[in-house]
């Protein structure tokens, strides 16, 4: 995706939006979902947009719905509450909607990479679960990421839930100094993770290491920026608190 330094967006016509990088989570004023990393921001107002929301093309085709023509809308259509078919969360702002089938996708969900690489293994985006999700233990609806070995599966929805929980713990309930503290601890987190399951047997330990890596990389993708550093902190926090 091409990154313009400054854009004028129809949802905020009064000011230009500047591209900025943040390690502090923000709330996107377009899709109303959480974000991190690159965002488009108005300096004069508290107004932020995900990169995917700011630069959303008017129509897209998604590999999971090859026959659908998704149109970008700034509000969900019709009087009925819409749910994102990827993450199963309510759609309250920007959305891609197929009027023929009624499918809805948050812009960030529509942009989820088909393959994620955590450095050791690939995770593939799947429309349906072949076995149980590691977080909820179910095979419920919504998209998931599955490791190439097929041993590790996480709903996109479940990762979002984890994210909210951990943000409440590490961000919303603590002051900004604490967040900074967490960020500066990032390089040491890998070591912490490896020690976490010492003594519980090789198999468990290996599984949890996969879990941490998977959660980290999936979080980054869901928040719309795979390069964002805090995803590492959040991912580690999650796997420690389980
Ligand atoms: Zn957004
Ligand atoms: Zn403004
Ligand atoms: Zn359709
Ligand atoms: Zn979604
Ligand atoms: Zn799940």
mmCIF file of C-alpha atoms and ligand atoms in Angstrom:
data_model
loop_
_atom_site.group_PDB
_atom_site.id
_atom_site.type_symbol
_atom_site.label_atom_id
_atom_site.label_comp_id
_atom_site.label_asym_id
_atom_site.label_seq_id
_atom_site.Cartn_x
_atom_site.Cartn_y
_atom_site.Cartn_z
ATOM 1 C CA UNK A 1 0.000 0.000 0.000
ATOM 2 C CA UNK A 2 1.390 3.381 -1.017
ATOM 3 C CA UNK A 3 1.909 5.739 1.909
ATOM 4 C CA UNK A 4 1.131 9.387 1.259
ATOM 5 C CA UNK A 5 2.442 11.682 3.964
ATOM 6 C CA UNK A 6 -0.682 13.836 3.950
ATOM 7 C CA UNK A 7 -4.182 13.147 2.700
ATOM 8 C CA UNK A 8 -7.569 14.823 2.676
ATOM 9 C CA UNK A 9 -10.266 12.347 3.701
ATOM 10 C CA UNK A 10 -14.011 12.830 3.003
ATOM 11 C CA UNK A 11 -14.870 11.742 6.571
ATOM 12 C CA UNK A 12 -12.864 14.694 7.952
ATOM 13 C CA UNK A 13 -12.910 17.315 5.191
ATOM 14 C CA UNK A 14 -11.975 20.296 7.385
ATOM 15 C CA UNK A 15 -8.317 19.309 7.958
ATOM 16 C CA UNK A 16 -5.560 17.339 6.288
ATOM 17 C CA UNK A 17 -4.578 14.028 7.880
ATOM 18 C CA UNK A 18 -0.930 13.235 8.460
ATOM 19 C CA UNK A 19 0.619 9.792 8.385
ATOM 20 C CA UNK A 20 2.160 8.952 11.728
ATOM 21 C CA UNK A 21 3.543 5.925 13.546
ATOM 22 C CA UNK A 22 2.355 5.158 17.061
ATOM 23 C CA UNK A 23 3.099 2.428 19.555
ATOM 24 C CA UNK A 24 0.191 3.521 21.711
ATOM 25 C CA UNK A 25 -3.111 1.904 20.731
ATOM 26 C CA UNK A 26 -5.658 4.239 19.172
ATOM 27 C CA UNK A 27 -9.311 4.058 18.328
ATOM 28 C CA UNK A 28 -10.026 4.455 14.627
ATOM 29 C CA UNK A 29 -12.685 7.098 13.970
ATOM 30 C CA UNK A 30 -13.558 5.347 10.715
ATOM 31 C CA UNK A 31 -14.318 1.734 11.595
ATOM 32 C CA UNK A 32 -14.315 2.378 15.398
ATOM 33 C CA UNK A 33 -11.959 -0.565 15.929
ATOM 34 C CA UNK A 34 -8.586 -0.498 17.688
ATOM 35 C CA UNK A 35 -5.393 0.236 15.846
ATOM 36 C CA UNK A 36 -1.656 0.546 16.255
ATOM 37 C CA UNK A 37 1.368 1.479 14.157
ATOM 38 C CA UNK A 38 0.775 3.629 11.101
ATOM 39 C CA UNK A 39 -2.270 5.858 11.245
ATOM 40 C CA UNK A 40 -3.626 8.994 9.605
ATOM 41 C CA UNK A 41 -4.129 11.674 12.190
ATOM 42 C CA UNK A 42 -5.560 15.183 12.394
ATOM 43 C CA UNK A 43 -3.255 17.374 14.449
ATOM 44 C CA UNK A 44 -6.030 19.835 15.312
ATOM 45 C CA UNK A 45 -8.653 17.307 16.439
ATOM 46 C CA UNK A 46 -8.615 13.945 18.135
ATOM 47 C CA UNK A 47 -9.175 12.154 14.868
ATOM 48 C CA UNK A 48 -7.378 8.972 13.785
ATOM 49 C CA UNK A 49 -7.823 6.544 10.931
ATOM 50 C CA UNK A 50 -6.258 3.150 10.300
ATOM 51 C CA UNK A 51 -4.148 3.094 7.177
ATOM 52 C CA UNK A 52 -6.633 0.569 5.739
ATOM 53 C CA UNK A 53 -9.542 2.896 6.543
ATOM 54 C CA UNK A 54 -7.880 6.083 5.297
ATOM 55 C CA UNK A 55 -6.772 4.563 2.007
ATOM 56 C CA UNK A 56 -9.706 2.203 1.431
ATOM 57 C CA UNK A 57 -10.442 1.715 -2.279
ATOM 58 C CA UNK A 58 -14.143 2.173 -3.224
ATOM 59 C CA UNK A 59 -14.516 -1.503 -4.144
ATOM 60 C CA UNK A 60 -12.567 -4.675 -3.413
ATOM 61 C CA UNK A 61 -12.697 -8.353 -4.263
ATOM 62 C CA UNK A 62 -11.775 -10.794 -1.509
ATOM 63 C CA UNK A 63 -10.236 -14.227 -2.182
ATOM 64 C CA UNK A 64 -12.762 -15.833 0.233
ATOM 65 C CA UNK A 65 -15.728 -14.391 -1.639
ATOM 66 C CA UNK A 66 -14.655 -14.442 -5.246
ATOM 67 C CA UNK A 67 -18.144 -13.703 -6.595
ATOM 68 C CA UNK A 68 -18.776 -10.779 -4.263
ATOM 69 C CA UNK A 69 -18.323 -7.153 -5.105
ATOM 70 C CA UNK A 70 -17.558 -5.389 -1.823
ATOM 71 C CA UNK A 71 -18.331 -1.696 -1.771
ATOM 72 C CA UNK A 72 -16.821 0.665 0.780
ATOM 73 C CA UNK A 73 -19.416 2.405 2.977
ATOM 74 C CA UNK A 74 -18.817 4.894 5.793
ATOM 75 C CA UNK A 75 -21.801 3.481 7.708
ATOM 76 C CA UNK A 76 -23.307 -0.003 7.871
ATOM 77 C CA UNK A 77 -26.309 -0.242 5.517
ATOM 78 C CA UNK A 78 -29.903 -0.634 6.676
ATOM 79 C CA UNK A 79 -31.557 -0.606 10.094
ATOM 80 C CA UNK A 80 -30.329 -4.058 11.203
ATOM 81 C CA UNK A 81 -27.099 -4.406 13.213
ATOM 82 C CA UNK A 82 -24.359 -5.772 10.940
ATOM 83 C CA UNK A 83 -21.631 -8.191 12.032
ATOM 84 C CA UNK A 84 -18.219 -8.510 10.421
ATOM 85 C CA UNK A 85 -17.958 -11.954 8.815
ATOM 86 C CA UNK A 86 -14.258 -12.131 9.625
ATOM 87 C CA UNK A 87 -14.052 -11.133 13.302
ATOM 88 C CA UNK A 88 -17.741 -11.462 14.287
ATOM 89 C CA UNK A 89 -17.719 -8.039 15.916
ATOM 90 C CA UNK A 90 -20.399 -5.397 15.360
ATOM 91 C CA UNK A 91 -19.934 -3.097 12.414
ATOM 92 C CA UNK A 92 -20.534 0.481 13.546
ATOM 93 C CA UNK A 93 -18.455 2.512 11.106
ATOM 94 C CA UNK A 94 -16.489 2.016 7.886
ATOM 95 C CA UNK A 95 -17.310 -1.310 6.245
ATOM 96 C CA UNK A 96 -17.022 -3.283 3.039
ATOM 97 C CA UNK A 97 -20.443 -4.594 2.156
ATOM 98 C CA UNK A 98 -21.673 -6.942 -0.567
ATOM 99 C CA UNK A 99 -25.272 -5.969 -1.237
ATOM 100 C CA UNK A 100 -26.005 -9.162 -3.190
ATOM 101 C CA UNK A 101 -25.054 -11.553 -0.348
ATOM 102 C CA UNK A 102 -25.080 -9.343 2.718
ATOM 103 C CA UNK A 103 -21.485 -10.036 3.723
ATOM 104 C CA UNK A 104 -19.705 -7.370 5.776
ATOM 105 C CA UNK A 105 -16.011 -6.864 6.468
ATOM 106 C CA UNK A 106 -14.198 -4.240 8.540
ATOM 107 C CA UNK A 107 -11.556 -2.593 6.311
ATOM 108 C CA UNK A 108 -8.770 -4.023 8.514
ATOM 109 C CA UNK A 109 -10.367 -7.469 8.412
ATOM 110 C CA UNK A 110 -10.676 -7.264 4.628
ATOM 111 C CA UNK A 111 -6.940 -6.502 4.590
ATOM 112 C CA UNK A 112 -5.837 -9.400 6.795
ATOM 113 C CA UNK A 113 -2.944 -11.140 5.015
ATOM 114 C CA UNK A 114 -3.674 -14.637 3.685
ATOM 115 C CA UNK A 115 -0.352 -15.800 5.112
ATOM 116 C CA UNK A 116 1.483 -14.545 8.203
ATOM 117 C CA UNK A 117 5.055 -15.474 8.978
ATOM 118 C CA UNK A 118 6.160 -15.268 12.612
ATOM 119 C CA UNK A 119 9.762 -15.969 11.654
ATOM 120 C CA UNK A 120 9.532 -19.712 12.271
ATOM 121 C CA UNK A 121 6.352 -20.844 10.603
ATOM 122 C CA UNK A 122 3.510 -19.659 8.416
ATOM 123 C CA UNK A 123 -0.035 -19.065 9.526
ATOM 124 C CA UNK A 124 -2.795 -19.272 6.956
ATOM 125 C CA UNK A 125 -6.016 -17.338 7.080
ATOM 126 C CA UNK A 126 -8.981 -19.758 6.961
ATOM 127 C CA UNK A 127 -12.668 -19.134 6.489
ATOM 128 C CA UNK A 128 -13.758 -22.169 8.496
ATOM 129 C CA UNK A 129 -12.096 -24.031 11.348
ATOM 130 C CA UNK A 130 -10.932 -27.583 10.756
ATOM 131 C CA UNK A 131 -10.321 -28.161 14.477
ATOM 132 C CA UNK A 132 -10.840 -26.316 17.745
ATOM 133 C CA UNK A 133 -9.564 -22.825 18.419
ATOM 134 C CA UNK A 134 -6.884 -22.667 21.114
ATOM 135 C CA UNK A 135 -8.510 -19.805 22.902
ATOM 136 C CA UNK A 136 -12.223 -20.679 23.067
ATOM 137 C CA UNK A 137 -11.951 -24.412 22.381
ATOM 138 C CA UNK A 138 -14.742 -24.150 19.827
ATOM 139 C CA UNK A 139 -15.177 -24.308 16.096
ATOM 140 C CA UNK A 140 -17.496 -21.313 15.959
ATOM 141 C CA UNK A 141 -18.019 -18.985 13.033
ATOM 142 C CA UNK A 142 -15.589 -16.430 11.756
ATOM 143 C CA UNK A 143 -12.141 -16.506 10.259
ATOM 144 C CA UNK A 144 -9.093 -18.002 11.925
ATOM 145 C CA UNK A 145 -5.363 -18.305 11.504
ATOM 146 C CA UNK A 146 -3.980 -21.851 11.293
ATOM 147 C CA UNK A 147 -0.339 -22.842 11.519
ATOM 148 C CA UNK A 148 1.101 -24.788 8.617
ATOM 149 C CA UNK A 149 1.452 -27.872 10.858
ATOM 150 C CA UNK A 150 -2.288 -27.427 11.608
ATOM 151 C CA UNK A 151 -1.582 -27.763 15.338
ATOM 152 C CA UNK A 152 -2.291 -24.200 16.153
ATOM 153 C CA UNK A 153 -5.550 -22.401 15.421
ATOM 154 C CA UNK A 154 -6.882 -19.078 16.664
ATOM 155 C CA UNK A 155 -10.094 -17.287 15.747
ATOM 156 C CA UNK A 156 -9.546 -13.721 14.616
ATOM 157 C CA UNK A 157 -12.416 -12.934 17.027
ATOM 158 C CA UNK A 158 -10.624 -14.636 19.931
ATOM 159 C CA UNK A 159 -7.435 -12.686 19.291
ATOM 160 C CA UNK A 160 -9.468 -9.475 19.347
ATOM 161 C CA UNK A 161 -10.936 -10.512 22.689
ATOM 162 C CA UNK A 162 -7.487 -11.235 24.086
ATOM 163 C CA UNK A 163 -6.405 -7.869 22.874
ATOM 164 C CA UNK A 164 -9.167 -6.008 24.656
ATOM 165 C CA UNK A 165 -8.492 -7.870 27.894
ATOM 166 C CA UNK A 166 -4.798 -7.204 27.816
ATOM 167 C CA UNK A 167 -5.245 -3.553 26.897
ATOM 168 C CA UNK A 168 -7.529 -3.087 29.829
ATOM 169 C CA UNK A 169 -4.753 -4.483 31.948
ATOM 170 C CA UNK A 170 -1.712 -2.865 30.429
ATOM 171 C CA UNK A 171 -3.077 0.326 28.937
ATOM 172 C CA UNK A 172 -6.502 1.445 30.060
ATOM 173 C CA UNK A 173 -5.989 0.833 33.769
ATOM 174 C CA UNK A 174 -2.455 2.130 33.995
ATOM 175 C CA UNK A 175 -0.924 5.507 33.276
ATOM 176 C CA UNK A 176 1.167 6.339 30.222
ATOM 177 C CA UNK A 177 4.430 5.928 32.109
ATOM 178 C CA UNK A 178 3.522 2.302 32.652
ATOM 179 C CA UNK A 179 2.895 1.856 28.933
ATOM 180 C CA UNK A 180 6.282 3.350 28.208
ATOM 181 C CA UNK A 181 7.759 0.962 30.751
ATOM 182 C CA UNK A 182 6.162 -1.982 28.970
ATOM 183 C CA UNK A 183 7.491 -0.755 25.641
ATOM 184 C CA UNK A 184 11.043 -0.429 26.880
ATOM 185 C CA UNK A 185 10.850 -3.967 28.217
ATOM 186 C CA UNK A 186 10.070 -5.409 24.797
ATOM 187 C CA UNK A 187 13.574 -6.737 24.011
ATOM 188 C CA UNK A 188 13.591 -8.827 27.185
ATOM 189 C CA UNK A 189 10.164 -10.307 26.716
ATOM 190 C CA UNK A 190 11.328 -13.172 24.550
ATOM 191 C CA UNK A 191 13.443 -14.500 27.394
ATOM 192 C CA UNK A 192 10.569 -14.166 29.836
ATOM 193 C CA UNK A 193 8.400 -16.205 27.540
ATOM 194 C CA UNK A 194 10.861 -19.018 27.189
ATOM 195 C CA UNK A 195 11.152 -19.375 30.954
ATOM 196 C CA UNK A 196 7.456 -19.245 31.535
ATOM 197 C CA UNK A 197 6.712 -22.927 31.092
ATOM 198 C CA UNK A 198 9.962 -24.376 32.304
ATOM 199 C CA UNK A 199 9.413 -27.638 34.127
ATOM 200 C CA UNK A 200 6.062 -28.414 32.602
ATOM 201 C CA UNK A 201 7.459 -30.781 29.977
ATOM 202 C CA UNK A 202 8.778 -30.204 26.518
ATOM 203 C CA UNK A 203 5.514 -30.527 24.685
ATOM 204 C CA UNK A 204 3.633 -27.906 26.654
ATOM 205 C CA UNK A 205 6.553 -25.537 26.429
ATOM 206 C CA UNK A 206 6.800 -25.851 22.689
ATOM 207 C CA UNK A 207 3.086 -25.322 22.301
ATOM 208 C CA UNK A 208 3.199 -22.155 24.370
ATOM 209 C CA UNK A 209 6.092 -20.760 22.396
ATOM 210 C CA UNK A 210 4.118 -21.288 19.245
ATOM 211 C CA UNK A 211 1.171 -19.626 20.955
ATOM 212 C CA UNK A 212 3.137 -16.513 21.803
ATOM 213 C CA UNK A 213 4.539 -16.136 18.320
ATOM 214 C CA UNK A 214 1.193 -16.754 16.728
ATOM 215 C CA UNK A 215 -0.659 -14.324 18.927
ATOM 216 C CA UNK A 216 1.948 -11.617 18.332
ATOM 217 C CA UNK A 217 1.909 -11.813 14.572
ATOM 218 C CA UNK A 218 -1.871 -12.156 14.372
ATOM 219 C CA UNK A 219 -2.373 -9.157 16.661
ATOM 220 C CA UNK A 220 -0.165 -7.044 14.439
ATOM 221 C CA UNK A 221 -2.165 -7.993 11.387
ATOM 222 C CA UNK A 222 -5.512 -7.400 13.062
ATOM 223 C CA UNK A 223 -4.427 -3.956 14.243
ATOM 224 C CA UNK A 224 -3.573 -3.119 10.677
ATOM 225 C CA UNK A 225 0.202 -2.892 10.936
ATOM 226 C CA UNK A 226 2.483 -5.925 11.089
ATOM 227 C CA UNK A 227 5.467 -3.730 11.962
ATOM 228 C CA UNK A 228 4.031 -2.371 15.184
ATOM 229 C CA UNK A 229 6.222 -3.116 18.160
ATOM 230 C CA UNK A 230 3.680 -3.063 20.944
ATOM 231 C CA UNK A 231 2.038 -6.119 19.476
ATOM 232 C CA UNK A 232 5.032 -7.984 20.842
ATOM 233 C CA UNK A 233 4.374 -6.642 24.308
ATOM 234 C CA UNK A 234 0.683 -7.427 24.156
ATOM 235 C CA UNK A 235 1.311 -10.888 22.724
ATOM 236 C CA UNK A 236 3.724 -11.748 25.478
ATOM 237 C CA UNK A 237 1.445 -10.392 28.149
ATOM 238 C CA UNK A 238 -1.370 -12.552 26.833
ATOM 239 C CA UNK A 239 0.570 -15.765 26.793
ATOM 240 C CA UNK A 240 1.882 -15.114 30.292
ATOM 241 C CA UNK A 241 -1.551 -14.482 31.697
ATOM 242 C CA UNK A 242 -3.063 -17.681 30.366
HETATM 243 ZN ZN1 LIG B 1 -10.358 1.773 10.954
HETATM 244 ZN ZN1 LIG B 2 -9.366 17.978 12.284
HETATM 245 ZN ZN1 LIG B 3 -21.624 -11.211 -2.381
HETATM 246 ZN ZN1 LIG B 4 -13.894 -7.471 11.469
HETATM 247 ZN ZN1 LIG B 5 -11.837 -19.102 19.297
#
